[in-house]
């Protein structure tokens, strides 16, 4: 049988500033709001629901928190149709069948208690986090892509840090995981789920912060060129694009320009490399029509 024990709250950071410093050492540059929310989540043992457009660093935040705490990151990637068998656990039916075949003649009651034991359990991400011998960071990524039934499955875990398996009983987390759920807000999440979480909205960073992010990832890029890249990406995001450039794509564009040996952005270079940040033909055509490159490049 699985051991059941109380779930202590994860060790907290000393301060909001300590969170900020620890995240920066992993390469993630947080805003003050992000650092404060992570600090409170660690101190109070509460999950964080991180909402915002795609590509603003929600998933990267979970990786950074795991790195800052020197913990394993356990990730549940949500998608339409993800179910309990993929998120929590399933039984190893092939192994159970082999045991039944090998134990022919045994009493069913005895056999049943055997094949529904821990040996035949296949742990998925949620159960892996609960059973972990060491504290972990649990990322439930893009929960808005999962069906509403998945939210119901998460409620027990997020409020009590425990899961119930009918054949084994209720299993409490050995160590309370630090949980981050991300959502691109493609559908409304339930109030029950929101109540259990601290809420953090991450939008595209300010130009100043995005330039710092670019320079931290592409330190060889000249300051003026980094500023031009960030300014142009900001202008692109103001257009009604199908897919606005993410922060990661801003960094990719900066890296591309460095690879090309670009010293200064000009309209021709922008047009040749726009595919690094825009991934739909309609968006590229819209940018060509609407973006005033001479004005944007002039600053």
Coordinates of C-alpha atoms in Angstrom, one line a residue:
X1 CA 0.0 0.0 0.0
X2 CA 1.1 3.6 -0.6
X3 CA 2.1 5.5 2.5
X4 CA -0.2 8.3 3.5
X5 CA 1.2 11.3 5.3
X6 CA 0.5 15.0 5.9
X7 CA 1.7 17.5 3.2
X8 CA 3.9 20.2 4.6
X9 CA 3.8 23.6 2.9
X10 CA 6.7 24.1 0.6
X11 CA 9.6 26.1 2.1
X12 CA 9.0 29.8 1.3
X13 CA 11.5 32.3 -0.1
X14 CA 12.7 34.8 2.5
X15 CA 11.2 37.7 0.7
X16 CA 9.8 39.0 -2.6
X17 CA 13.3 40.3 -3.5
X18 CA 14.7 36.8 -2.9
X19 CA 12.2 35.4 -5.4
X20 CA 13.2 38.0 -7.9
X21 CA 16.8 37.3 -7.5
X22 CA 16.4 33.5 -7.7
X23 CA 14.3 33.7 -10.8
X24 CA 16.8 36.1 -12.5
X25 CA 19.6 33.6 -11.7
X26 CA 17.7 31.1 -13.8
X27 CA 17.5 33.6 -16.7
X28 CA 13.9 34.6 -16.1
X29 CA 13.4 38.3 -15.6
X30 CA 10.2 38.7 -13.5
X31 CA 8.0 41.8 -12.9
X32 CA 7.4 42.8 -9.3
X33 CA 3.9 41.4 -9.6
X34 CA 5.2 38.0 -10.7
X35 CA 7.8 37.9 -7.9
X36 CA 5.1 38.8 -5.3
X37 CA 2.7 36.1 -6.5
X38 CA 5.3 33.4 -6.5
X39 CA 6.4 34.5 -3.0
X40 CA 2.8 34.3 -1.7
X41 CA 2.2 30.9 -3.4
X42 CA 5.3 29.4 -1.8
X43 CA 4.5 30.9 1.6
X44 CA 0.9 30.0 1.7
X45 CA 1.0 26.7 -0.1
X46 CA -1.5 27.9 -2.7
X47 CA -1.5 27.1 -6.5
X48 CA -1.1 29.9 -9.0
X49 CA -3.4 30.3 -12.0
X50 CA -1.3 32.1 -14.6
X51 CA -3.4 33.6 -17.4
X52 CA -2.4 35.7 -20.4
X53 CA -1.8 35.5 -24.2
X54 CA 0.4 32.8 -25.7
X55 CA 4.1 33.4 -25.7
X56 CA 4.4 35.8 -22.7
X57 CA 6.4 33.4 -20.5
X58 CA 3.8 31.5 -18.5
X59 CA 5.3 28.0 -19.0
X60 CA 8.8 29.5 -18.7
X61 CA 7.8 30.8 -15.3
X62 CA 7.1 27.3 -14.0
X63 CA 10.5 26.1 -15.3
X64 CA 12.2 29.1 -13.7
X65 CA 10.4 28.5 -10.3
X66 CA 11.6 24.8 -10.4
X67 CA 15.1 26.0 -11.2
X68 CA 15.0 28.6 -8.5
X69 CA 13.9 26.0 -5.9
X70 CA 16.2 23.3 -7.3
X71 CA 13.2 21.0 -7.7
X72 CA 12.0 18.6 -10.3
X73 CA 9.4 20.0 -12.7
X74 CA 6.5 17.6 -13.3
X75 CA 4.4 18.7 -16.3
X76 CA 0.9 17.8 -17.3
X77 CA 0.3 19.1 -20.9
X78 CA -3.5 19.5 -21.3
X79 CA -5.3 19.0 -24.6
X80 CA -8.8 18.3 -25.7
X81 CA -9.7 14.8 -24.5
X82 CA -7.0 14.5 -21.9
X83 CA -8.6 12.2 -19.2
X84 CA -7.9 10.7 -15.8
X85 CA -5.9 7.9 -17.4
X86 CA -3.5 10.4 -19.0
X87 CA -3.4 12.9 -16.1
X88 CA -3.6 10.8 -12.9
X89 CA -3.1 7.1 -13.3
X90 CA -4.1 3.9 -15.1
X91 CA -3.7 0.3 -14.4
X92 CA -1.2 -1.8 -16.2
X93 CA -3.7 -4.2 -17.8
X94 CA -1.1 -6.3 -19.6
X95 CA 0.8 -6.9 -16.4
X96 CA -2.4 -7.7 -14.6
X97 CA -3.4 -10.2 -17.2
X98 CA 0.0 -11.9 -17.0
X99 CA -0.4 -12.2 -13.2
X100 CA -3.9 -13.6 -13.6
X101 CA -2.6 -16.1 -16.1
X102 CA 0.3 -17.1 -13.8
X103 CA -1.9 -17.5 -10.8
X104 CA -4.5 -19.7 -12.4
X105 CA -6.4 -21.6 -9.7
X106 CA -6.0 -18.8 -7.1
X107 CA -9.0 -17.4 -5.3
X108 CA -10.4 -14.3 -7.0
X109 CA -10.6 -12.2 -3.8
X110 CA -6.9 -12.9 -3.1
X111 CA -6.0 -12.2 -6.8
X112 CA -8.0 -9.0 -7.0
X113 CA -6.2 -7.5 -3.9
X114 CA -2.9 -8.4 -5.6
X115 CA -3.4 -7.0 -9.1
X116 CA -4.8 -3.7 -7.8
X117 CA -1.7 -3.0 -5.8
X118 CA 1.0 -0.4 -6.3
X119 CA 3.0 -2.8 -8.5
X120 CA 0.4 -2.5 -11.2
X121 CA -0.2 1.2 -11.0
X122 CA 1.0 3.5 -13.9
X123 CA 1.5 6.9 -12.4
X124 CA 0.7 9.9 -14.6
X125 CA 1.9 13.5 -13.9
X126 CA -0.6 14.3 -11.1
X127 CA 0.0 11.1 -9.2
X128 CA 3.7 11.4 -9.8
X129 CA 3.7 14.8 -8.1
X130 CA 1.7 13.4 -5.1
X131 CA 3.9 10.4 -4.7
X132 CA 7.2 12.2 -5.1
X133 CA 9.7 11.5 -2.3
X134 CA 11.1 15.1 -2.8
X135 CA 9.2 18.4 -3.2
X136 CA 8.4 19.2 -6.8
X137 CA 6.9 22.0 -8.9
X138 CA 3.8 20.8 -10.7
X139 CA 2.9 22.5 -14.0
X140 CA -0.6 22.0 -15.4
X141 CA -0.1 23.6 -18.8
X142 CA -2.9 25.1 -20.8
X143 CA -5.7 23.9 -18.6
X144 CA -8.1 25.8 -20.8
X145 CA -7.6 23.3 -23.6
X146 CA -8.8 20.4 -21.4
X147 CA -12.5 19.5 -20.9
X148 CA -14.4 20.8 -17.9
X149 CA -14.2 17.3 -16.4
X150 CA -10.5 17.7 -16.0
X151 CA -11.1 20.8 -13.8
X152 CA -13.2 18.6 -11.5
X153 CA -10.4 16.1 -11.3
X154 CA -8.0 18.9 -10.2
X155 CA -10.2 20.3 -7.4
X156 CA -9.3 17.7 -4.8
X157 CA -5.7 17.9 -5.6
X158 CA -5.6 21.7 -5.5
X159 CA -7.5 22.1 -2.2
X160 CA -6.2 19.1 -0.2
X161 CA -3.2 18.0 -2.2
X162 CA -4.5 14.5 -2.3
X163 CA -6.0 12.2 -4.9
X164 CA -8.5 9.3 -4.4
X165 CA -8.0 5.9 -6.1
X166 CA -11.0 3.7 -5.4
X167 CA -8.9 0.5 -5.0
X168 CA -6.2 2.2 -2.8
X169 CA -8.0 4.9 -0.9
X170 CA -7.0 8.6 -0.5
X171 CA -3.4 9.4 -1.1
X172 CA -2.1 12.7 0.4
X173 CA 1.0 14.3 -1.1
X174 CA 4.2 13.4 0.8
X175 CA 5.3 17.0 0.1
X176 CA 3.0 19.8 -0.9
X177 CA 3.9 20.6 -4.5
X178 CA 4.1 24.2 -5.7
X179 CA 1.5 24.2 -8.5
X180 CA 1.2 26.5 -11.5
X181 CA -1.7 26.2 -13.9
X182 CA -1.5 28.1 -17.1
X183 CA -4.3 29.3 -19.4
X184 CA -4.4 31.2 -22.6
X185 CA -8.0 32.1 -21.7
X186 CA -9.5 30.3 -24.8
X187 CA -12.4 29.4 -22.6
X188 CA -13.7 30.5 -19.2
X189 CA -12.5 28.4 -16.3
X190 CA -14.8 27.4 -13.4
X191 CA -15.1 29.6 -10.3
X192 CA -14.4 26.5 -8.2
X193 CA -11.0 26.2 -9.8
X194 CA -10.3 29.9 -9.6
X195 CA -11.2 30.0 -5.9
X196 CA -8.5 27.5 -5.1
X197 CA -5.7 29.5 -6.8
X198 CA -3.9 32.8 -6.6
X199 CA -4.4 34.6 -9.8
X200 CA -1.7 36.1 -11.9
X201 CA -2.2 37.8 -15.3
X202 CA 0.9 38.1 -17.4
X203 CA 0.7 40.4 -20.4
X204 CA 3.4 41.2 -22.9
X205 CA 6.3 42.9 -21.0
X206 CA 7.0 46.6 -21.2
X207 CA 9.5 47.7 -23.8
X208 CA 12.1 48.3 -21.2
X209 CA 11.7 44.8 -19.7
X210 CA 11.5 43.1 -23.1
X211 CA 14.8 44.8 -24.1
X212 CA 16.4 43.5 -20.9
X213 CA 15.0 40.0 -21.7
X214 CA 16.5 40.2 -25.2
X215 CA 19.8 41.4 -24.0
X216 CA 20.0 38.6 -21.4
X217 CA 19.5 36.0 -24.0
X218 CA 21.5 37.7 -26.8
X219 CA 24.1 39.7 -24.9
X220 CA 26.2 40.3 -28.1
X221 CA 23.4 42.3 -29.7
X222 CA 24.1 46.1 -29.7
X223 CA 21.8 48.1 -27.4
X224 CA 20.4 50.2 -30.3
X225 CA 19.6 47.1 -32.4
X226 CA 17.9 45.5 -29.4
X227 CA 15.8 48.6 -28.9
X228 CA 14.8 48.6 -32.6
X229 CA 13.7 45.0 -32.5
X230 CA 11.6 45.5 -29.4
X231 CA 10.1 48.7 -30.8
X232 CA 9.1 46.9 -34.0
X233 CA 7.7 43.9 -32.2
X234 CA 5.6 46.3 -30.2
X235 CA 4.3 47.9 -33.3
X236 CA 3.5 44.5 -34.8
X237 CA 1.5 43.6 -31.7
X238 CA -0.6 46.7 -32.2
X239 CA -1.8 45.3 -35.5
X240 CA -4.8 43.0 -35.6
X241 CA -2.7 39.9 -36.3
X242 CA -3.9 36.3 -36.2
X243 CA -0.9 35.5 -34.0
X244 CA 1.0 38.2 -32.3
X245 CA 4.8 37.7 -31.8
X246 CA 5.7 36.1 -28.5
X247 CA 8.6 37.1 -26.3
X248 CA 10.5 34.0 -27.4
X249 CA 10.0 35.1 -31.0
X250 CA 11.4 38.5 -30.2
X251 CA 14.5 36.8 -28.8
X252 CA 14.7 34.6 -31.9
X253 CA 14.5 37.6 -34.1
X254 CA 17.3 39.3 -32.2
X255 CA 19.4 36.1 -32.5
X256 CA 18.7 35.9 -36.3
X257 CA 19.8 39.5 -36.8
X258 CA 23.0 38.8 -34.9
X259 CA 23.6 35.7 -37.0
X260 CA 23.2 37.7 -40.2
X261 CA 25.7 40.3 -38.9
X262 CA 23.1 43.0 -39.0
X263 CA 24.5 46.2 -37.5
X264 CA 21.3 48.3 -38.0
X265 CA 17.8 47.5 -39.0
X266 CA 16.6 48.8 -42.3
X267 CA 13.3 48.1 -44.2
X268 CA 14.7 45.5 -46.5
X269 CA 16.2 43.5 -43.6
X270 CA 12.9 43.7 -41.7
X271 CA 11.0 42.4 -44.8
X272 CA 13.5 39.5 -45.3
X273 CA 13.3 38.3 -41.8
X274 CA 9.7 39.0 -40.8
X275 CA 9.0 35.3 -41.0
X276 CA 10.9 34.8 -37.7
X277 CA 8.2 36.6 -35.8
X278 CA 5.1 36.2 -38.0
X279 CA 4.0 32.7 -38.9
X280 CA 0.9 33.3 -41.1
X281 CA 0.9 34.7 -44.6
X282 CA -2.1 37.0 -43.8
X283 CA -0.1 38.5 -40.9
X284 CA 3.0 39.1 -43.0
X285 CA 0.8 40.8 -45.7
X286 CA -0.9 42.9 -43.1
X287 CA 2.4 44.0 -41.7
X288 CA 3.7 44.9 -45.1
X289 CA 0.5 47.0 -45.7
X290 CA 0.1 48.7 -42.3
X291 CA 3.5 49.0 -40.7
X292 CA 5.2 52.3 -41.3
X293 CA 8.8 51.0 -41.2
X294 CA 10.5 54.4 -41.8
X295 CA 8.7 55.8 -38.8
X296 CA 9.2 52.8 -36.6
X297 CA 12.9 52.4 -37.4
X298 CA 13.4 56.1 -36.8
X299 CA 12.2 55.6 -33.3

